[in-house]
PDB file of C-alpha atoms in Angstrom:
ATOM      1  CA  MET A   1     -67.456-104.988 135.905  1.00  0.00           C
ATOM      2  CA  LEU A   2     -68.918-107.291 133.095  1.00  0.00           C
ATOM      3  CA  LEU A   3     -68.980-105.101 129.914  1.00  0.00           C
ATOM      4  CA  LEU A   4     -71.441-106.847 127.812  1.00  0.00           C
ATOM      5  CA  PHE A   5     -70.179-106.577 123.779  1.00  0.00           C
ATOM      6  CA  GLY A   6     -67.634-104.583 125.709  1.00  0.00           C
ATOM      7  CA  LEU A   7     -69.879-101.359 125.507  1.00  0.00           C
ATOM      8  CA  GLY A   8     -71.860 -99.657 128.120  1.00  0.00           C
ATOM      9  CA  MET A   9     -71.706-100.308 132.187  1.00  0.00           C
ATOM     10  CA  THR A  10     -72.799-102.463 134.110  1.00  0.00           C
ATOM     11  CA  VAL A  11     -73.308-102.475 138.236  1.00  0.00           C
ATOM     12  CA  ALA A  12     -74.531-104.153 140.920  1.00  0.00           C
ATOM     13  CA  SER A  13     -77.789-104.263 141.986  1.00  0.00           C
ATOM     14  CA  THR A  14     -79.346-104.209 145.583  1.00  0.00           C
ATOM     15  CA  GLY A  15     -82.122-106.895 144.174  1.00  0.00           C
ATOM     16  CA  HIS A  16     -80.830-109.524 146.660  1.00  0.00           C
ATOM     17  CA  GLY A  17     -82.252-112.144 143.495  1.00  0.00           C
ATOM     18  CA  ALA A  18     -84.503-110.375 142.108  1.00  0.00           C
ATOM     19  CA  VAL A  19     -82.782-108.438 139.622  1.00  0.00           C
ATOM     20  CA  ILE A  20     -80.728-110.096 137.392  1.00  0.00           C
ATOM     21  CA  GLU A  21     -77.053-109.490 138.521  1.00  0.00           C
ATOM     22  CA  ASN A  22     -74.938-107.625 135.728  1.00  0.00           C
ATOM     23  CA  SER A  23     -77.743-107.254 133.575  1.00  0.00           C
ATOM     24  CA  LEU A  24     -77.838-103.425 133.572  1.00  0.00           C
ATOM     25  CA  LEU A  25     -76.700-101.672 130.119  1.00  0.00           C
ATOM     26  CA  VAL A  26     -76.491 -98.300 128.530  1.00  0.00           C
ATOM     27  CA  THR A  27     -78.228 -98.742 124.790  1.00  0.00           C
ATOM     28  CA  ASP A  28     -79.863 -96.013 122.599  1.00  0.00           C
ATOM     29  CA  VAL A  29     -77.360 -92.982 123.509  1.00  0.00           C
ATOM     30  CA  THR A  30     -77.792 -89.779 121.433  1.00  0.00           C
ATOM     31  CA  PRO A  31     -77.261 -85.971 121.803  1.00  0.00           C
ATOM     32  CA  VAL A  32     -80.493 -85.638 123.498  1.00  0.00           C
ATOM     33  CA  LYS A  33     -81.288 -89.006 125.089  1.00  0.00           C
ATOM     34  CA  PHE A  34     -80.367 -92.922 126.396  1.00  0.00           C
ATOM     35  CA  CYS A  35     -81.761 -96.052 127.459  1.00  0.00           C
ATOM     36  CA  ALA A  36     -81.240 -97.986 130.674  1.00  0.00           C
ATOM     37  CA  VAL A  37     -82.132-101.930 129.749  1.00  0.00           C
ATOM     38  CA  TRP A  38     -81.773-104.486 132.489  1.00  0.00           C
ATOM     39  CA  GLY A  39     -83.581-108.079 133.761  1.00  0.00           C
ATOM     40  CA  THR A  40     -85.529-109.079 136.646  1.00  0.00           C
ATOM     41  CA  GLN A  41     -85.935-113.100 137.812  1.00  0.00           C
ATOM     42  CA  GLU A  42     -89.571-112.192 138.527  1.00  0.00           C
ATOM     43  CA  PRO A  43     -92.722-109.640 136.812  1.00  0.00           C
ATOM     44  CA  ALA A  44     -91.596-106.042 137.888  1.00  0.00           C
ATOM     45  CA  THR A  45     -91.735-102.493 136.594  1.00  0.00           C
ATOM     46  CA  GLY A  46     -88.463-100.564 136.094  1.00  0.00           C
ATOM     47  CA  TRP A  47     -88.458 -96.404 137.062  1.00  0.00           C
ATOM     48  CA  VAL A  48     -85.366 -94.619 136.264  1.00  0.00           C
ATOM     49  CA  SER A  49     -83.958 -90.805 138.115  1.00  0.00           C
ATOM     50  CA  VAL A  50     -81.474 -88.589 136.364  1.00  0.00           C
ATOM     51  CA  PHE A  51     -78.346 -86.722 138.138  1.00  0.00           C
ATOM     52  CA  LEU A  52     -75.424 -84.114 137.470  1.00  0.00           C
ATOM     53  CA  ASP A  53     -73.475 -86.016 139.710  1.00  0.00           C
ATOM     54  CA  PRO A  54     -72.681 -89.228 141.174  1.00  0.00           C
ATOM     55  CA  ASP A  55     -73.920 -88.250 145.014  1.00  0.00           C
ATOM     56  CA  GLY A  56     -77.156 -88.304 143.696  1.00  0.00           C
ATOM     57  CA  THR A  57     -77.565 -84.804 145.027  1.00  0.00           C
ATOM     58  CA  ARG A  58     -79.120 -82.927 141.925  1.00  0.00           C
ATOM     59  CA  PRO A  59     -82.053 -83.993 140.409  1.00  0.00           C
ATOM     60  CA  TRP A  60     -82.085 -83.388 136.390  1.00  0.00           C
ATOM     61  CA  THR A  61     -85.295 -81.845 136.335  1.00  0.00           C
ATOM     62  CA  GLY A  62     -85.595 -81.485 132.815  1.00  0.00           C
ATOM     63  CA  ALA A  63     -85.547 -85.455 131.879  1.00  0.00           C
ATOM     64  CA  VAL A  64     -88.485 -87.063 130.690  1.00  0.00           C
ATOM     65  CA  VAL A  65     -89.135 -91.319 131.492  1.00  0.00           C
ATOM     66  CA  LYS A  66     -90.643 -93.474 130.295  1.00  0.00           C
ATOM     67  CA  SER A  67     -90.881 -97.390 130.639  1.00  0.00           C
ATOM     68  CA  GLU A  68     -91.113 -98.994 127.239  1.00  0.00           C
ATOM     69  CA  SER A  69     -91.819-102.216 128.578  1.00  0.00           C
ATOM     70  CA  PRO A  70     -95.605-102.141 129.347  1.00  0.00           C
ATOM     71  CA  GLY A  71     -95.597-101.452 125.443  1.00  0.00           C
ATOM     72  CA  HIS A  72     -94.094-104.599 124.311  1.00  0.00           C
ATOM     73  CA  PRO A  73     -96.038-107.169 125.949  1.00  0.00           C
ATOM     74  CA  PRO A  74     -95.085-109.666 127.773  1.00  0.00           C
ATOM     75  CA  ALA A  75     -91.616-107.577 128.847  1.00  0.00           C
ATOM     76  CA  GLU A  76     -92.807-106.957 132.407  1.00  0.00           C
ATOM     77  CA  GLY A  77     -93.607-110.232 133.364  1.00  0.00           C
ATOM     78  CA  ILE A  78     -90.417-112.388 131.948  1.00  0.00           C
ATOM     79  CA  GLY A  79     -88.336-109.431 133.286  1.00  0.00           C
ATOM     80  CA  VAL A  80     -87.262-107.647 130.417  1.00  0.00           C
ATOM     81  CA  MET A  81     -86.993-103.483 131.764  1.00  0.00           C
ATOM     82  CA  LYS A  82     -86.154-100.774 128.973  1.00  0.00           C
ATOM     83  CA  VAL A  83     -86.513 -97.394 130.160  1.00  0.00           C
ATOM     84  CA  ASN A  84     -86.012 -94.173 127.625  1.00  0.00           C
ATOM     85  CA  VAL A  85     -84.547 -90.978 129.260  1.00  0.00           C
ATOM     86  CA  ILE A  86     -85.117 -88.256 127.040  1.00  0.00           C
ATOM     87  CA  GLY A  87     -84.773 -84.102 127.757  1.00  0.00           C
ATOM     88  CA  LEU A  88     -80.692 -84.181 127.618  1.00  0.00           C
ATOM     89  CA  GLN A  89     -78.250 -81.936 126.317  1.00  0.00           C
ATOM     90  CA  PRO A  90     -75.511 -82.943 123.801  1.00  0.00           C
ATOM     91  CA  ASP A  91     -71.849 -84.256 125.052  1.00  0.00           C
ATOM     92  CA  THR A  92     -72.929 -84.003 128.562  1.00  0.00           C
ATOM     93  CA  GLU A  93     -72.166 -86.028 132.099  1.00  0.00           C
ATOM     94  CA  TYR A  94     -75.265 -87.700 133.627  1.00  0.00           C
ATOM     95  CA  PHE A  95     -75.783 -90.094 136.537  1.00  0.00           C
ATOM     96  CA  PHE A  96     -78.657 -92.634 136.864  1.00  0.00           C
ATOM     97  CA  ARG A  97     -80.143 -95.520 138.602  1.00  0.00           C
ATOM     98  CA  THR A  98     -82.676 -97.633 138.313  1.00  0.00           C
ATOM     99  CA  ARG A  99     -85.342 -98.731 140.128  1.00  0.00           C
ATOM    100  CA  THR A 100     -87.300-102.408 140.495  1.00  0.00           C
ATOM    101  CA  THR A 101     -90.250-103.045 141.844  1.00  0.00           C
ATOM    102  CA  LEU A 102     -92.278-106.278 141.544  1.00  0.00           C
ATOM    103  CA  LYS A 103     -95.293-106.979 141.089  1.00  0.00           C
ATOM    104  CA  LYS A 104     -95.810-109.872 143.180  1.00  0.00           C
ATOM    105  CA  ASN A 105     -95.648-107.624 146.839  1.00  0.00           C
ATOM    106  CA  ASN A 106     -94.210-103.827 145.429  1.00  0.00           C
ATOM    107  CA  ALA A 107     -91.130-104.450 146.986  1.00  0.00           C
ATOM    108  CA  VAL A 108     -88.516-102.337 145.671  1.00  0.00           C
ATOM    109  CA  TYR A 109     -84.656-102.865 144.491  1.00  0.00           C
ATOM    110  CA  GLU A 110     -82.894 -99.610 143.499  1.00  0.00           C
ATOM    111  CA  SER A 111     -79.447-100.084 141.261  1.00  0.00           C
ATOM    112  CA  LEU A 112     -75.730 -98.157 142.084  1.00  0.00           C
ATOM    113  CA  MET A 113     -75.395 -95.446 139.785  1.00  0.00           C
ATOM    114  CA  THR A 114     -74.346 -95.113 136.950  1.00  0.00           C
ATOM    115  CA  ARG A 115     -72.934 -93.071 134.616  1.00  0.00           C
ATOM    116  CA  VAL A 116     -73.940 -92.103 131.187  1.00  0.00           C
ATOM    117  CA  LYS A 117     -72.196 -89.540 128.798  1.00  0.00           C
ATOM    118  CA  THR A 118     -74.645 -88.203 125.636  1.00  0.00           C
ATOM    119  CA  GLU A 119     -73.317 -87.312 121.769  1.00  0.00           C
ATOM    120  CA  LYS A 120     -72.151 -84.946 120.501  1.00  0.00           C
ATOM    121  CA  ALA A 121     -74.119 -84.004 117.494  1.00  0.00           C
ATOM    122  CA  SER A 122     -76.736 -86.240 114.938  1.00  0.00           C
ATOM    123  CA  VAL A 123     -75.121 -86.127 111.315  1.00  0.00           C
ATOM    124  CA  ILE A 124     -76.978 -88.432 108.264  1.00  0.00           C
ATOM    125  CA  VAL A 125     -75.354 -91.312 107.757  1.00  0.00           C
ATOM    126  CA  ARG A 126     -76.794 -94.277 104.855  1.00  0.00           C
ATOM    127  CA  ASN A 127     -76.838 -97.186 107.051  1.00  0.00           C
ATOM    128  CA  ASP A 128     -79.225-100.247 106.571  1.00  0.00           C
ATOM    129  CA  VAL A 129     -82.407-101.228 108.920  1.00  0.00           C
ATOM    130  CA  LEU A 130     -81.132-105.123 110.056  1.00  0.00           C
ATOM    131  CA  VAL A 131     -83.438-107.178 110.458  1.00  0.00           C
ATOM    132  CA  GLN A 132     -83.006-110.546 112.927  1.00  0.00           C
ATOM    133  CA  LYS A 133     -85.507-113.445 113.028  1.00  0.00           C
ATOM    134  CA  VAL A 134     -86.190-114.264 116.721  1.00  0.00           C
ATOM    135  CA  THR A 135     -88.318-117.124 117.812  1.00  0.00           C
ATOM    136  CA  VAL A 136     -88.816-119.505 121.160  1.00  0.00           C
ATOM    137  CA  GLY A 137     -89.186-123.108 119.921  1.00  0.00           C
ATOM    138  CA  GLU A 138     -89.460-123.745 116.402  1.00  0.00           C
ATOM    139  CA  ALA A 139     -91.881-121.140 115.421  1.00  0.00           C
ATOM    140  CA  ASP A 140     -93.525-118.766 118.012  1.00  0.00           C
ATOM    141  CA  PRO A 141     -92.673-115.121 118.764  1.00  0.00           C
ATOM    142  CA  ALA A 142     -90.093-113.859 121.155  1.00  0.00           C
ATOM    143  CA  LEU A 143     -92.346-111.353 122.203  1.00  0.00           C
ATOM    144  CA  GLY A 144     -91.461-109.043 124.951  1.00  0.00           C
ATOM    145  CA  MET A 145     -87.448-109.611 124.033  1.00  0.00           C
ATOM    146  CA  LEU A 146     -85.235-107.570 122.879  1.00  0.00           C
ATOM    147  CA  VAL A 147     -82.115-107.714 120.481  1.00  0.00           C
ATOM    148  CA  ILE A 148     -79.081-105.686 121.639  1.00  0.00           C
ATOM    149  CA  ALA A 149     -76.185-104.997 119.633  1.00  0.00           C
ATOM    150  CA  SER A 150     -72.961-103.549 118.890  1.00  0.00           C
ATOM    151  CA  VAL A 151     -70.639-103.065 116.099  1.00  0.00           C
ATOM    152  CA  GLU A 152     -66.675-102.458 116.370  1.00  0.00           C
ATOM    153  CA  GLY A 153     -65.861 -98.361 117.215  1.00  0.00           C
ATOM    154  CA  ALA A 154     -69.500 -97.558 118.399  1.00  0.00           C
ATOM    155  CA  SER A 155     -69.889 -95.736 122.186  1.00  0.00           C
ATOM    156  CA  TYR A 156     -73.044 -97.824 122.804  1.00  0.00           C
ATOM    157  CA  PRO A 157     -75.040-100.639 121.931  1.00  0.00           C
ATOM    158  CA  ILE A 158     -78.510 -99.931 120.249  1.00  0.00           C
ATOM    159  CA  THR A 159     -81.637-102.289 120.909  1.00  0.00           C
ATOM    160  CA  GLY A 160     -85.040-103.194 118.931  1.00  0.00           C
ATOM    161  CA  TRP A 161     -88.050-105.142 120.275  1.00  0.00           C
ATOM    162  CA  VAL A 162     -89.163-108.559 118.549  1.00  0.00           C
ATOM    163  CA  GLY A 163     -91.863-107.475 116.539  1.00  0.00           C
ATOM    164  CA  ASP A 164     -91.698-103.434 117.321  1.00  0.00           C
ATOM    165  CA  GLY A 165     -93.132-102.012 113.500  1.00  0.00           C
ATOM    166  CA  VAL A 166     -92.225-105.805 111.861  1.00  0.00           C
ATOM    167  CA  PRO A 167     -94.172-109.001 112.059  1.00  0.00           C
ATOM    168  CA  ASP A 168     -93.674-110.745 115.277  1.00  0.00           C
ATOM    169  CA  GLU A 169     -90.864-112.980 114.925  1.00  0.00           C
ATOM    170  CA  TRP A 170     -88.773-110.575 113.655  1.00  0.00           C
ATOM    171  CA  ALA A 171     -86.655-107.449 115.439  1.00  0.00           C
ATOM    172  CA  ALA A 172     -85.457-104.341 113.417  1.00  0.00           C
ATOM    173  CA  ILE A 173     -82.084-102.803 113.915  1.00  0.00           C
ATOM    174  CA  ASP A 174     -81.559 -99.206 112.306  1.00  0.00           C
ATOM    175  CA  THR A 175     -77.989 -99.027 112.472  1.00  0.00           C
ATOM    176  CA  ASN A 176     -78.266 -95.559 111.670  1.00  0.00           C
ATOM    177  CA  ASN A 177     -78.186 -95.205 115.736  1.00  0.00           C
ATOM    178  CA  PHE A 178     -75.068 -96.039 115.683  1.00  0.00           C
ATOM    179  CA  TYR A 179     -72.735 -93.346 117.343  1.00  0.00           C
ATOM    180  CA  SER A 180     -68.876 -93.271 117.090  1.00  0.00           C
ATOM    181  CA  ARG A 181     -66.438 -93.811 120.422  1.00  0.00           C
ATOM    182  CA  GLN A 182     -64.006 -91.119 118.078  1.00  0.00           C
ATOM    183  CA  THR A 183     -66.021 -88.260 117.286  1.00  0.00           C
ATOM    184  CA  HIS A 184     -69.293 -88.609 118.637  1.00  0.00           C
ATOM    185  CA  VAL A 185     -71.571 -88.723 115.422  1.00  0.00           C
ATOM    186  CA  ASN A 186     -73.398 -91.342 113.847  1.00  0.00           C
ATOM    187  CA  LEU A 187     -71.250 -94.187 112.397  1.00  0.00           C
ATOM    188  CA  GLU A 188     -71.233 -94.282 108.472  1.00  0.00           C
ATOM    189  CA  LEU A 189     -70.913 -98.417 108.046  1.00  0.00           C
ATOM    190  CA  ARG A 190     -70.039 -99.809 105.106  1.00  0.00           C
ATOM    191  CA  GLY A 191     -71.322-103.863 105.118  1.00  0.00           C
ATOM    192  CA  GLY A 192     -68.152-106.382 105.939  1.00  0.00           C
ATOM    193  CA  GLU A 193     -68.617-105.562 109.471  1.00  0.00           C
ATOM    194  CA  VAL A 194     -69.293-107.632 112.391  1.00  0.00           C
ATOM    195  CA  ILE A 195     -72.457-106.554 114.249  1.00  0.00           C
ATOM    196  CA  LYS A 196     -72.825-108.992 117.884  1.00  0.00           C
ATOM    197  CA  LEU A 197     -76.634-109.657 118.582  1.00  0.00           C
ATOM    198  CA  LYS A 198     -77.653-110.498 121.693  1.00  0.00           C
ATOM    199  CA  VAL A 199     -81.137-111.732 122.342  1.00  0.00           C
ATOM    200  CA  PHE A 200     -82.585-110.803 125.987  1.00  0.00           C
ATOM    201  CA  GLY A 201     -85.005-112.680 127.512  1.00  0.00           C
ATOM    202  CA  GLY A 202     -84.765-111.006 130.869  1.00  0.00           C
ATOM    203  CA  SER A 203     -85.915-114.110 133.247  1.00  0.00           C
ATOM    204  CA  LEU A 204     -86.014-116.568 130.090  1.00  0.00           C
ATOM    205  CA  GLY A 205     -82.159-116.067 129.567  1.00  0.00           C
ATOM    206  CA  PHE A 206     -80.409-115.131 126.585  1.00  0.00           C
ATOM    207  CA  VAL A 207     -77.964-115.505 123.799  1.00  0.00           C
ATOM    208  CA  GLU A 208     -75.128-114.286 121.538  1.00  0.00           C
ATOM    209  CA  THR A 209     -74.286-114.530 118.620  1.00  0.00           C
ATOM    210  CA  GLU A 210     -72.854-112.301 115.310  1.00  0.00           C
ATOM    211  CA  GLU A 211     -72.789-111.925 111.835  1.00  0.00           C
ATOM    212  CA  THR A 212     -70.814-109.901 109.354  1.00  0.00           C
ATOM    213  CA  ILE A 213     -72.782-106.823 107.763  1.00  0.00           C
ATOM    214  CA  PRO A 214     -73.453-107.260 104.299  1.00  0.00           C
ATOM    215  CA  GLU A 215     -72.369-104.747 101.872  1.00  0.00           C
ATOM    216  CA  GLU A 216     -75.139-101.310 102.668  1.00  0.00           C
ATOM    217  CA  SER A 217     -77.616-100.671 100.440  1.00  0.00           C
ATOM    218  CA  GLY A 218     -79.246 -98.019 102.370  1.00  0.00           C
ATOM    219  CA  GLY A 219     -82.477 -99.713 102.914  1.00  0.00           C
ATOM    220  CA  MET A 220     -82.996-103.104 104.857  1.00  0.00           C
ATOM    221  CA  GLN A 221     -81.673-106.151 104.870  1.00  0.00           C
ATOM    222  CA  GLN A 222     -82.519-109.483 106.619  1.00  0.00           C
ATOM    223  CA  LEU A 223     -79.634-111.052 108.574  1.00  0.00           C
ATOM    224  CA  SER A 224     -78.838-114.694 107.845  1.00  0.00           C
ATOM    225  CA  ARG A 225     -78.743-116.722 111.139  1.00  0.00           C
ATOM    226  CA  ALA A 226     -82.126-116.726 113.025  1.00  0.00           C
ATOM    227  CA  VAL A 227     -81.918-117.213 117.128  1.00  0.00           C
ATOM    228  CA  SER A 228     -84.220-119.607 118.746  1.00  0.00           C
ATOM    229  CA  LEU A 229     -84.791-119.534 122.471  1.00  0.00           C
ATOM    230  CA  THR A 230     -85.695-123.092 123.077  1.00  0.00           C
ATOM    231  CA  GLY A 231     -87.312-122.498 126.627  1.00  0.00           C
ATOM    232  CA  SER A 232     -86.328-126.397 127.555  1.00  0.00           C
ATOM    233  CA  GLY A 233     -83.017-126.453 128.839  1.00  0.00           C
ATOM    234  CA  ALA A 234     -81.047-126.979 125.958  1.00  0.00           C
ATOM    235  CA  PRO A 235     -80.287-124.881 123.033  1.00  0.00           C
ATOM    236  CA  SER A 236     -81.090-125.225 119.438  1.00  0.00           C
ATOM    237  CA  GLY A 237     -79.096-125.145 116.212  1.00  0.00           C
ATOM    238  CA  THR A 238     -75.454-123.663 116.145  1.00  0.00           C
ATOM    239  CA  GLY A 239     -73.378-120.742 117.018  1.00  0.00           C
ATOM    240  CA  GLY A 240     -75.049-119.004 119.871  1.00  0.00           C
ATOM    241  CA  THR A 241     -73.276-118.452 123.137  1.00  0.00           C
ATOM    242  CA  GLN A 242     -76.459-119.144 125.428  1.00  0.00           C
ATOM    243  CA  GLY A 243     -77.334-117.930 129.179  1.00  0.00           C
ATOM    244  CA  GLY A 244     -79.643-117.081 131.528  1.00  0.00           C
ATOM    245  CA  GLY A 245     -83.023-119.047 133.089  1.00  0.00           C
ATOM    246  CA  GLY A 246     -83.928-120.695 130.065  1.00  0.00           C
ATOM    247  CA  ALA A 247     -81.085-122.290 127.545  1.00  0.00           C
ATOM    248  CA  THR A 248     -81.288-120.311 124.486  1.00  0.00           C
ATOM    249  CA  GLY A 249     -79.003-120.606 120.891  1.00  0.00           C
ATOM    250  CA  ALA A 250     -78.835-119.886 117.488  1.00  0.00           C
ATOM    251  CA  SER A 251     -80.077-121.895 114.470  1.00  0.00           C
ATOM    252  CA  GLY A 252     -78.883-121.461 111.149  1.00  0.00           C
ATOM    253  CA  GLY A 253     -80.534-119.926 108.389  1.00  0.00           C
ATOM    254  CA  GLY A 254     -82.968-116.735 108.471  1.00  0.00           C
ATOM    255  CA  GLY A 255     -86.023-117.437 106.535  1.00  0.00           C
ATOM    256  CA  GLY A 256     -88.911-115.642 105.724  1.00  0.00           C
ATOM    257  CA  GLY A 257     -87.923-114.239 102.297  1.00  0.00           C
ATOM    258  CA  CYS A 258     -91.354-113.103 102.165  1.00  0.00           C
ATOM    259  CA  PHE A 259     -91.302-110.551 104.858  1.00  0.00           C
ATOM    260  CA  ILE A 260     -88.601-109.084 103.381  1.00  0.00           C
ATOM    261  CA  SER A 261     -89.713-109.198  99.851  1.00  0.00           C
ATOM    262  CA  ALA A 262     -93.087-107.333 101.361  1.00  0.00           C
ATOM    263  CA  LEU A 263     -91.126-104.691 103.210  1.00  0.00           C
ATOM    264  CA  GLY A 264     -88.954-104.012 100.208  1.00  0.00           C
ATOM    265  CA  GLY A 265     -88.732-106.184  97.477  1.00  0.00           C
ATOM    266  CA  LYS A 266     -85.106-107.427  98.944  1.00  0.00           C
TER     267      LYS A 266
END
C-alpha cells in the first residue's frame, strides 16, 4: 500500500482504470473535518459516504459532505476530486468510501473502505501561509489543480487549490492547519523544516518537490521554486519528480515579487 509523503492512506479502487490507482489520500484533518482527494482518468464527479464501522453498516448521519471540485474548474474535467466532510467529533475514528461517477456515461465506481481519525483539539499557532507558484508551460495558470503539502511530524497532509484566494498562477498553503502526529493539536513550526509538495493534476499527472520552510514570520511567504507542468511529455526544469499522464517538473525561481508585495509587503 502506497502512502503519499508517508502520510494518510490510499486504497485500491474498483474503477478498473477510470480511477487513478493508489491516488486516494486523506488530507486536511481537524477535530471536526477531513477531506478525501483522488484522481480520475476522465471527467467525473466525486462523493464520500461516512460510517462508524469498517463494514459500512452504521452511517454517520451527522456528516455534511460537499465536493469542492465544482467550485474550482476545470478540476472535474481533468479528474481532480476533492470532497470535504464536516460535522465530525474530535478524536474519533471514522470510515469512508468514495464514489466516482463518470460524466460520459454515469458509470459509478466505489473505493474500498478507508479509515481516518480526527484530531483532538485546535490550538492557536503562529505559522506562515506559504504561496507556491504553479503554471502549465511557461505562464498558463494551473487552474483546477491541487497543491498537497506535508511536513515531518504532521498527522496528515494539507491542501490548497491553485487560484483559491490568490492570483491564478499561485496556490496558498496555510501551515497553521498542520496537526501534530504526537499530540494531535496544531503543529507549531519554527522554520527550517522540510516541506514536501505535490502538485496534483488528476489525468494531467503530478509533480513532487520539496523546500525548506523559511524562518517563521507569522505572515505570508513565497516559496522559491516554481512548479511547471509542461503538458508536452517532458519535464520543465529540474528538482521535481514527474509522474502520471502529462509529464511534470519543477523549475527554479518563484518570480512574482509584485504579488507578494501586493498581499503583504514581503
